[in-house]
Short mmCIF file of N, CA and C in Angstrom, two decimals:
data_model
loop_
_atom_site.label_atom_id
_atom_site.label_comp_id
_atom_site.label_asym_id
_atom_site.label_seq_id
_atom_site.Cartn_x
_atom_site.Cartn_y
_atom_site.Cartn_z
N UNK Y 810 41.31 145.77 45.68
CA UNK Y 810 42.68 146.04 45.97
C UNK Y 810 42.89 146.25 47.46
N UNK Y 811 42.03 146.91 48.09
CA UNK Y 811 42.16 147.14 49.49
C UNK Y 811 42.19 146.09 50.25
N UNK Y 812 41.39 144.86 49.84
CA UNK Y 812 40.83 143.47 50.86
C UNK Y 812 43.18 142.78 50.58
N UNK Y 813 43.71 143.11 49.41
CA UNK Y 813 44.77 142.93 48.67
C UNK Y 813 45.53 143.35 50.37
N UNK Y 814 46.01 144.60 50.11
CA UNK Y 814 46.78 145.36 51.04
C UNK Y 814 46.32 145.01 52.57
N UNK Y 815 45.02 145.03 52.62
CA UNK Y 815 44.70 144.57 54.65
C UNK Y 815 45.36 142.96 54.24
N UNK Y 816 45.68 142.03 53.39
CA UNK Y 816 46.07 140.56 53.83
C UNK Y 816 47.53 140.95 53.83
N UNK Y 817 48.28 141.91 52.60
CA UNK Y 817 49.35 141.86 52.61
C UNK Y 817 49.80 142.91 54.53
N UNK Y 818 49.46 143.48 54.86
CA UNK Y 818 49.44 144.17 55.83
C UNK Y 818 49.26 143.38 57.10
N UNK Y 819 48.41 142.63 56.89
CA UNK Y 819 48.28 141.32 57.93
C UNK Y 819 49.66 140.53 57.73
N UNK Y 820 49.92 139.97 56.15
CA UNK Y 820 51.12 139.23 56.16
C UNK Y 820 52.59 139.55 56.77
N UNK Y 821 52.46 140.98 57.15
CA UNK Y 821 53.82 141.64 57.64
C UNK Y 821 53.75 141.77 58.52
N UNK Y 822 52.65 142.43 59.45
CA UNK Y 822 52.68 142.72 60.82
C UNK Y 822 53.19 140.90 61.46
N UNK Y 823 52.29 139.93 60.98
CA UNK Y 823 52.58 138.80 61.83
C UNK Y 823 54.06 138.18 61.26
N UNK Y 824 54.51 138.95 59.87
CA UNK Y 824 55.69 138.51 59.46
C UNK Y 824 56.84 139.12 60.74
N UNK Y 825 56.74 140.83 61.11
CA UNK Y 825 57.37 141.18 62.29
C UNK Y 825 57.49 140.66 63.38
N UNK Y 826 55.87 140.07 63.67
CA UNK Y 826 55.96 139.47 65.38
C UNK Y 826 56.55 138.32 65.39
N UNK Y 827 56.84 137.50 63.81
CA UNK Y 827 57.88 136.29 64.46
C UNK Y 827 59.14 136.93 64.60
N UNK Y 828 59.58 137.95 64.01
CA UNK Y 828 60.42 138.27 63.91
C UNK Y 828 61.26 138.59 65.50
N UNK Y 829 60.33 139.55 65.74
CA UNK Y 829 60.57 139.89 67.48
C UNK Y 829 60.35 138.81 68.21
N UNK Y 830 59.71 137.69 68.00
CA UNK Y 830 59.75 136.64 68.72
C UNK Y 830 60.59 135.94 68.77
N UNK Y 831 61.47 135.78 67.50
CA UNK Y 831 62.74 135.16 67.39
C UNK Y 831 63.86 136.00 68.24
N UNK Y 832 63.70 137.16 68.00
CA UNK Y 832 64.93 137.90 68.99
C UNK Y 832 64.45 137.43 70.19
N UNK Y 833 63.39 138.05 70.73
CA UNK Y 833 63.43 137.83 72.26
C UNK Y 833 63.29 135.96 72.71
N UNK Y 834 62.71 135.14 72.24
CA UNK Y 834 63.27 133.64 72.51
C UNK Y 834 64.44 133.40 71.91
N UNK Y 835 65.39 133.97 71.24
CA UNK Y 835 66.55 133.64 70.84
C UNK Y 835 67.73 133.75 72.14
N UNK Y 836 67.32 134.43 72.76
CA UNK Y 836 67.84 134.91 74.32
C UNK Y 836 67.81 134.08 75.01
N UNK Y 837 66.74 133.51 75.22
CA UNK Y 837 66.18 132.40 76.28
C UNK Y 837 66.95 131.22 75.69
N UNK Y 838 66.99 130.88 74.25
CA UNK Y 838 67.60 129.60 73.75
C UNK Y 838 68.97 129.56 73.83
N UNK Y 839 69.52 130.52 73.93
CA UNK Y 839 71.26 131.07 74.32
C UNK Y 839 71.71 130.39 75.30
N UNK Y 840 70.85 131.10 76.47
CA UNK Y 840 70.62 130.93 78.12
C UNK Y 840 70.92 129.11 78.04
N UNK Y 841 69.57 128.89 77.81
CA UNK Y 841 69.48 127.47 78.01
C UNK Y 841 70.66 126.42 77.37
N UNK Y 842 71.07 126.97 76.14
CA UNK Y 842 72.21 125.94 75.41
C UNK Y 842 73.31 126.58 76.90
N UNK Y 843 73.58 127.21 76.65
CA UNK Y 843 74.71 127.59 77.40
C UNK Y 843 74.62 126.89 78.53
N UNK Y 844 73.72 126.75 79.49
CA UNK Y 844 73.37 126.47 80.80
C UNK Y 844 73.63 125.03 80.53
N UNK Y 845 73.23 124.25 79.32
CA UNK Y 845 73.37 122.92 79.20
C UNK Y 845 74.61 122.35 78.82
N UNK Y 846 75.52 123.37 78.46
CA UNK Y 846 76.77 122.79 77.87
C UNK Y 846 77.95 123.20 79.11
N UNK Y 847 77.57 123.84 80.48
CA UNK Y 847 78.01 124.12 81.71
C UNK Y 847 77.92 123.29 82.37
N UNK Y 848 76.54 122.48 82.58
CA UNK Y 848 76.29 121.31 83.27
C UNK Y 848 77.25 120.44 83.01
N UNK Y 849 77.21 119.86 81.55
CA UNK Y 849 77.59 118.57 81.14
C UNK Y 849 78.97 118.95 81.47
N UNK Y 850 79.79 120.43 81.46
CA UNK Y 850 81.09 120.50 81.63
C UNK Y 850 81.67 120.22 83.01
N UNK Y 851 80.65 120.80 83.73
CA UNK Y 851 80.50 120.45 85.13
C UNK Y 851 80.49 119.27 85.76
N UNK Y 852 79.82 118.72 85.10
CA UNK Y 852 80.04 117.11 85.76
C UNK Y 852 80.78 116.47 85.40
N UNK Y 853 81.05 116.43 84.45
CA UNK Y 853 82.27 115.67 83.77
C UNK Y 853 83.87 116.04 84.44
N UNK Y 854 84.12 117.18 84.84
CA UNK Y 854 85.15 118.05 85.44
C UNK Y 854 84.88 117.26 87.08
N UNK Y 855 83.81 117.17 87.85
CA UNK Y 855 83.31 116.90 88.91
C UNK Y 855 83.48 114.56 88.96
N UNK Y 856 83.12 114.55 88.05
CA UNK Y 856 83.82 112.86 87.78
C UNK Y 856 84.84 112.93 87.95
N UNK Y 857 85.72 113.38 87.08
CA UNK Y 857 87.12 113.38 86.98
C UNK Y 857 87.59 113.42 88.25
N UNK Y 858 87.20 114.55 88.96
CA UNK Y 858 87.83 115.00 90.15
C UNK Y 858 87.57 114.01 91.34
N UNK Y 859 86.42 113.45 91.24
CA UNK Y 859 85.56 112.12 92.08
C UNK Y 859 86.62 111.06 92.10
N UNK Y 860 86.98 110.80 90.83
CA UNK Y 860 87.67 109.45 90.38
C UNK Y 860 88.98 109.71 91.21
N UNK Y 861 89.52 110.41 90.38
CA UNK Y 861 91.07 110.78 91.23
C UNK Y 861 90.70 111.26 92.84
N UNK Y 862 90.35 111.90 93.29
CA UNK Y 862 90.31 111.55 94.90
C UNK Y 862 89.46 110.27 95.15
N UNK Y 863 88.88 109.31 95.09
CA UNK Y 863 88.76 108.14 95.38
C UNK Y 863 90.22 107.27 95.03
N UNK Y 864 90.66 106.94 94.09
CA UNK Y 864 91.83 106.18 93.65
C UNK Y 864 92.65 106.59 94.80
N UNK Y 865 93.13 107.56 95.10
CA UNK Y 865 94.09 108.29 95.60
C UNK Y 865 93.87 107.76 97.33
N UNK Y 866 91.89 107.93 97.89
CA UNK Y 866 92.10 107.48 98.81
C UNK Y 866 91.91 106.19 99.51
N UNK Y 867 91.82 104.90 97.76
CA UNK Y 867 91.60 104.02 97.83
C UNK Y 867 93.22 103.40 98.31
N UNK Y 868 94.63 103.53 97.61
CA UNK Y 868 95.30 103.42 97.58
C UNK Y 868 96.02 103.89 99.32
N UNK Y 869 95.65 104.74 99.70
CA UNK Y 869 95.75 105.18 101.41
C UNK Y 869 95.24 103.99 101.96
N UNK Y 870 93.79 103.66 102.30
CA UNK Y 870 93.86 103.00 102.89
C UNK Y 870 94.24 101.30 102.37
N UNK Y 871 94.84 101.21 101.30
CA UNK Y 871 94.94 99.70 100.72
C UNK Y 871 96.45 99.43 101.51
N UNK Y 872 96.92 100.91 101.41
CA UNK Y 872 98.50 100.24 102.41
C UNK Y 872 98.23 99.89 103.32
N UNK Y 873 97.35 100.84 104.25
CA UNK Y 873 97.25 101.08 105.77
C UNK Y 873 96.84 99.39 106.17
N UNK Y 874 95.98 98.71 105.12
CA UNK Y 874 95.30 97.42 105.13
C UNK Y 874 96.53 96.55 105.50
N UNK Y 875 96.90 96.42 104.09
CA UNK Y 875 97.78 95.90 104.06
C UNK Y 875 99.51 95.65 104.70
N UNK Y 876 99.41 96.94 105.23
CA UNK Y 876 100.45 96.79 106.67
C UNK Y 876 100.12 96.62 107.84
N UNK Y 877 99.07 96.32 108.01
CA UNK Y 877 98.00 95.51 108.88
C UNK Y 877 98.77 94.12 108.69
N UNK Y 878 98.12 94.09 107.81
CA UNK Y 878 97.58 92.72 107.70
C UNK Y 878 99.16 91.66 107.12
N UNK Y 879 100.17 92.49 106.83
CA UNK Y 879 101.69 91.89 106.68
C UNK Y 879 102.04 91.60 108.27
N UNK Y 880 101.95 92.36 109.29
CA UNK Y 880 102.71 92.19 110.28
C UNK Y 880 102.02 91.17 111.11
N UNK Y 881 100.46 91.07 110.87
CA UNK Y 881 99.90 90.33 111.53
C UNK Y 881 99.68 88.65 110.85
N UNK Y 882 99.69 88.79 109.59
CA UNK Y 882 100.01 87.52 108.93
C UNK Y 882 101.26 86.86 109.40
N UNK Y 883 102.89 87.60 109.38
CA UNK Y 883 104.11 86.88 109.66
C UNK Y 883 103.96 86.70 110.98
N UNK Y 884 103.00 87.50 111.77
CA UNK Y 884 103.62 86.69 113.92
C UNK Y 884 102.83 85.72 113.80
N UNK Y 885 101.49 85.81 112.98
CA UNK Y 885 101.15 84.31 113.44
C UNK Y 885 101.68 82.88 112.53
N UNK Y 886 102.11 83.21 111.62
CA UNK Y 886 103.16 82.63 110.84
C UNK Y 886 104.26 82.44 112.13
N UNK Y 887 105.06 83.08 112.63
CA UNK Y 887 106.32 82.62 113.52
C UNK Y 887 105.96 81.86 114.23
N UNK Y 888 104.56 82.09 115.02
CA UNK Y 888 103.93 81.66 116.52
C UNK Y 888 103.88 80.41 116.03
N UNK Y 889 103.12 80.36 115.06
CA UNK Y 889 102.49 78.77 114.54
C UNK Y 889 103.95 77.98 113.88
N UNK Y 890 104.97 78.50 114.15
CA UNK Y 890 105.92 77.61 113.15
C UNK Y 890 106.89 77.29 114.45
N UNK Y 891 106.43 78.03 115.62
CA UNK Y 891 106.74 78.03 117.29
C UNK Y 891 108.31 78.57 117.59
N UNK Y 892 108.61 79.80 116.53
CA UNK Y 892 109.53 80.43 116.41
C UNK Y 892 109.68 81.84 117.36
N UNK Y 893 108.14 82.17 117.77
CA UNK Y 893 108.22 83.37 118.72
C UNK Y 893 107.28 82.79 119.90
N UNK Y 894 107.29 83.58 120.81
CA UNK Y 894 106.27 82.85 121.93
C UNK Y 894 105.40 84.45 122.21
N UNK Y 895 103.95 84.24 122.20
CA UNK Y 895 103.00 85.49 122.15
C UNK Y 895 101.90 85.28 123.60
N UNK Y 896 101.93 86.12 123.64
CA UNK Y 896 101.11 85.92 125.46
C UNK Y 896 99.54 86.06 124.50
N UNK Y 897 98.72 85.33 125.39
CA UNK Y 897 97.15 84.93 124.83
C UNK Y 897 96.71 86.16 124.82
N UNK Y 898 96.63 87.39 125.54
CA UNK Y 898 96.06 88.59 124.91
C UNK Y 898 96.75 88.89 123.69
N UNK Y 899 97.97 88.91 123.09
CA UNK Y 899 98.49 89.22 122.25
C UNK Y 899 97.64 88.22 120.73
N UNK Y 900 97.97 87.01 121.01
CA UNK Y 900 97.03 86.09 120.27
C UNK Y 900 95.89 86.41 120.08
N UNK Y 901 94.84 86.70 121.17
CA UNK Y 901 93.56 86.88 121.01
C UNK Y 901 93.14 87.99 120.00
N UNK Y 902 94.31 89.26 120.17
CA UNK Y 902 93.95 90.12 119.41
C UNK Y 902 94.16 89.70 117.65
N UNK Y 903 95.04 89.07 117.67
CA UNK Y 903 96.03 89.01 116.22
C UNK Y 903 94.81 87.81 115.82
N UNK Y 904 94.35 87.28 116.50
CA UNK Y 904 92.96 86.46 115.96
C UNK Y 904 91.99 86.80 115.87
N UNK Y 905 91.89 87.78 116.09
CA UNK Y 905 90.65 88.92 115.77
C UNK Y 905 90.87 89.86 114.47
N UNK Y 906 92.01 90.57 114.68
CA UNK Y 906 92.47 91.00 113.63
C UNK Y 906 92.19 90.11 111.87
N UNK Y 907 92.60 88.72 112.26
CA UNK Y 907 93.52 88.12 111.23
C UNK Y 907 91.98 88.07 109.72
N UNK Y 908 90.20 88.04 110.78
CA UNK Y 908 89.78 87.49 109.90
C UNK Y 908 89.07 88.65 109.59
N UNK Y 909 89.40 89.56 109.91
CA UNK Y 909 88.83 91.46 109.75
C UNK Y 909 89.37 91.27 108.67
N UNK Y 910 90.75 91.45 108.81
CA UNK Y 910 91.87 91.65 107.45
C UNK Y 910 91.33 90.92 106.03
N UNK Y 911 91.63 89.81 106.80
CA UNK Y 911 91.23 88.71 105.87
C UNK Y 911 89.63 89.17 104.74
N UNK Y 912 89.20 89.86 105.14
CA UNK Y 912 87.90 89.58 104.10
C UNK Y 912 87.35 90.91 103.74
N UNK Y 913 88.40 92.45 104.29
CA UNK Y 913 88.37 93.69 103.88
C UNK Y 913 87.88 93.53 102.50
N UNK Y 914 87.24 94.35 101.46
CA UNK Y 914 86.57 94.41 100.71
C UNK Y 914 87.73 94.63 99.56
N UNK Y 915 88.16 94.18 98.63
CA UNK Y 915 88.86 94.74 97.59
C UNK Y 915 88.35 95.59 96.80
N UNK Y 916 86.56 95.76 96.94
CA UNK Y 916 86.37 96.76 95.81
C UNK Y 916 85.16 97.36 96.67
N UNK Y 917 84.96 98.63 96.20
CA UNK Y 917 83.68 99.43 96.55
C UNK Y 917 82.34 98.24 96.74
N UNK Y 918 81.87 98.53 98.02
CA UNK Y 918 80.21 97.89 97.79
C UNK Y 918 79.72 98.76 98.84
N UNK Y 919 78.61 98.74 98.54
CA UNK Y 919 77.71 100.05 98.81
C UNK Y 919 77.15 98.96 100.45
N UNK Y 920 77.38 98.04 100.11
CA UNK Y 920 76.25 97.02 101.85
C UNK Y 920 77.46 97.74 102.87
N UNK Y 921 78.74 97.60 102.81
CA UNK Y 921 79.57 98.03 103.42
C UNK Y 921 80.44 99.00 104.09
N UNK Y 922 80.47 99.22 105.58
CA UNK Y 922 80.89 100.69 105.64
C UNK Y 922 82.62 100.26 105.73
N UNK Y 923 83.17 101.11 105.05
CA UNK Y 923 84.70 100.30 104.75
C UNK Y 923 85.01 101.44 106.12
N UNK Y 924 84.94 102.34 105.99
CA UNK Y 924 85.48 103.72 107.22
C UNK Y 924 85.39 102.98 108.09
N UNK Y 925 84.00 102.70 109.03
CA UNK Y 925 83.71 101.70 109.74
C UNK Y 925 84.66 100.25 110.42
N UNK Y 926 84.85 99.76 109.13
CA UNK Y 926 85.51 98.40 109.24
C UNK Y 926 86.97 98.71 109.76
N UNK Y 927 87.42 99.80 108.55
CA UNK Y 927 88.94 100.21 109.21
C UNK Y 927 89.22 100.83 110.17
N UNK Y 928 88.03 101.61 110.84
CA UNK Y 928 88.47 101.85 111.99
C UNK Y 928 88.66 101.00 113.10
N UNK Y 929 87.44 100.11 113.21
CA UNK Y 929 87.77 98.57 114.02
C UNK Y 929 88.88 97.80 114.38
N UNK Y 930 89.40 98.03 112.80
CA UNK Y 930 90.91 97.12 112.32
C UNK Y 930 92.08 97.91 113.41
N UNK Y 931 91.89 99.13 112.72
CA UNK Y 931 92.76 100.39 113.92
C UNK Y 931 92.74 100.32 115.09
N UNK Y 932 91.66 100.22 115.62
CA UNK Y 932 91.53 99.63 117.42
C UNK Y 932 92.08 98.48 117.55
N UNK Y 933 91.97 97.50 117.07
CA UNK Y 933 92.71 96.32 117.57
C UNK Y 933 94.14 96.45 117.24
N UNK Y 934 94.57 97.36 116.51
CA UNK Y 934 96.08 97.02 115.77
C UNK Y 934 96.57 97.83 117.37
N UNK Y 935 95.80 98.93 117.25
CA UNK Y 935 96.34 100.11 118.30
C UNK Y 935 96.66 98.88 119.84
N UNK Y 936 95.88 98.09 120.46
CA UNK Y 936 95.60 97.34 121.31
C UNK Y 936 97.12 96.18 121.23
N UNK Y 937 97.50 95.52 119.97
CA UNK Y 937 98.25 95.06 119.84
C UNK Y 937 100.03 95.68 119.65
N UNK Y 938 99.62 96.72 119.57
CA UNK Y 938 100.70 97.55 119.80
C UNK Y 938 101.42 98.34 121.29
N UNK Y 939 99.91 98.32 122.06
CA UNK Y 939 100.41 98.54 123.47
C UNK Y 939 101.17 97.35 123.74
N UNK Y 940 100.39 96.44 123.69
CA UNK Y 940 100.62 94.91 124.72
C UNK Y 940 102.00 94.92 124.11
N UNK Y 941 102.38 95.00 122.92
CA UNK Y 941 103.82 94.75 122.35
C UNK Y 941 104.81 95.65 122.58
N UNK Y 942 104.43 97.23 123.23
CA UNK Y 942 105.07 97.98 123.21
C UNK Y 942 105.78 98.62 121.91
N UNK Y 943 105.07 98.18 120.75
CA UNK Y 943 105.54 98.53 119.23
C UNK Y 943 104.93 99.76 118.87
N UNK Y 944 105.46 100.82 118.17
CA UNK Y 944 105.07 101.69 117.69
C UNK Y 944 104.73 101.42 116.21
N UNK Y 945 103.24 100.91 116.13
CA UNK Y 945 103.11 100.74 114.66
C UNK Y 945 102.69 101.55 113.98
N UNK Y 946 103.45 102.74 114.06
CA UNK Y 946 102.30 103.84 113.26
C UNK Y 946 102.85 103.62 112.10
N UNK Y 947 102.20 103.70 111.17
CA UNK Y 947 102.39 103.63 109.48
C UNK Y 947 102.65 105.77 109.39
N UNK Y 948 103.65 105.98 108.59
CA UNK Y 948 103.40 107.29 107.86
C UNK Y 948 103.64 106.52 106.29
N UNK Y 949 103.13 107.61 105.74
CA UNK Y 949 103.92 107.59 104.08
C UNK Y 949 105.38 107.82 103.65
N UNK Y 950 105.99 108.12 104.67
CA UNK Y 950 107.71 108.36 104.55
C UNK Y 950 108.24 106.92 104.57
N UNK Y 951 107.54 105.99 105.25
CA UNK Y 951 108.08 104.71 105.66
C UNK Y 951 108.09 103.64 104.43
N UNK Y 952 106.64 104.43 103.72
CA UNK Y 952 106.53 103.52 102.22
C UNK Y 952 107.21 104.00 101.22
N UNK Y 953 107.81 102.81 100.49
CA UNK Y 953 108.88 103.33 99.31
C UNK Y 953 108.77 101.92 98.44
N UNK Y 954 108.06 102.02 97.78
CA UNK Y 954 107.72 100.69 96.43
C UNK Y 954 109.10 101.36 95.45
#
């Protein structure tokens, strides 16, 4: 009977230590779900937020491009239809401009520094705006789709 009671006695003590083992790793498994269901909330919240400020500052500079690239498309449109007359620095620039514009990236690519490119675009517009004496500053008050 005794060899009985030391197994049943064995069977409980190690029946307790899972027991306490379950409490105290039950803590740790809390921790960790929790920690994992923060992440995934986290990033997902952090996409979202990625997406919409990209769109937002894709659309900035797609005007800025593109009112570029309207004013400088119609003078050489006039020039070439021999409706305005443009002094050769003026030309030179708007022919520099024309094939920048021309091949700006419509979509994200990673080979490309777009910041880069548009700032380039900006120097020459800025350059074509002295010689013209035009104030081409673009604001967002001016755009109205």
């Amino acid at each position: 009977m005794q060899i009985t009671m030391n197994g049943e006695c064995a069977s409980r003590t190690s029946e307790i230590n899972d027991i306490f083992d379950a409490i105290v790793f039950s803590e740790e498994s809390i921790v960790n779900e929790a920690f994992e269901k923060g992440l995934d909330k986290g990033i997902e919240e952090a996409r979202a937020e990625g997406y919409h400020v990209g769109f937002h500052k894709g659309i900035e500079i797609g005007s800025e491009i593109g009112y570029y690239k309207g004013i400088v498309d119609t003078l050489l449109a006039l020039y070439n239809d021999q409706q305005i007359d443009l002094s050769d620095k003026v030309l030179s620039i708007l022919n520099k401009l024309k094939p920048l514009l021309d091949t700006f990236p419509r979509f994200n690519c990673s080979e490309t520094d777009i910041l880069q490119l548009k700032q380039e675009i900006k120097t020459h517009f800025k350059q074509f705006c002295s010689l013209m004496k035009f104030n081409g500053t673009l604001t967002e008050k001016s755009l109205s789709f």
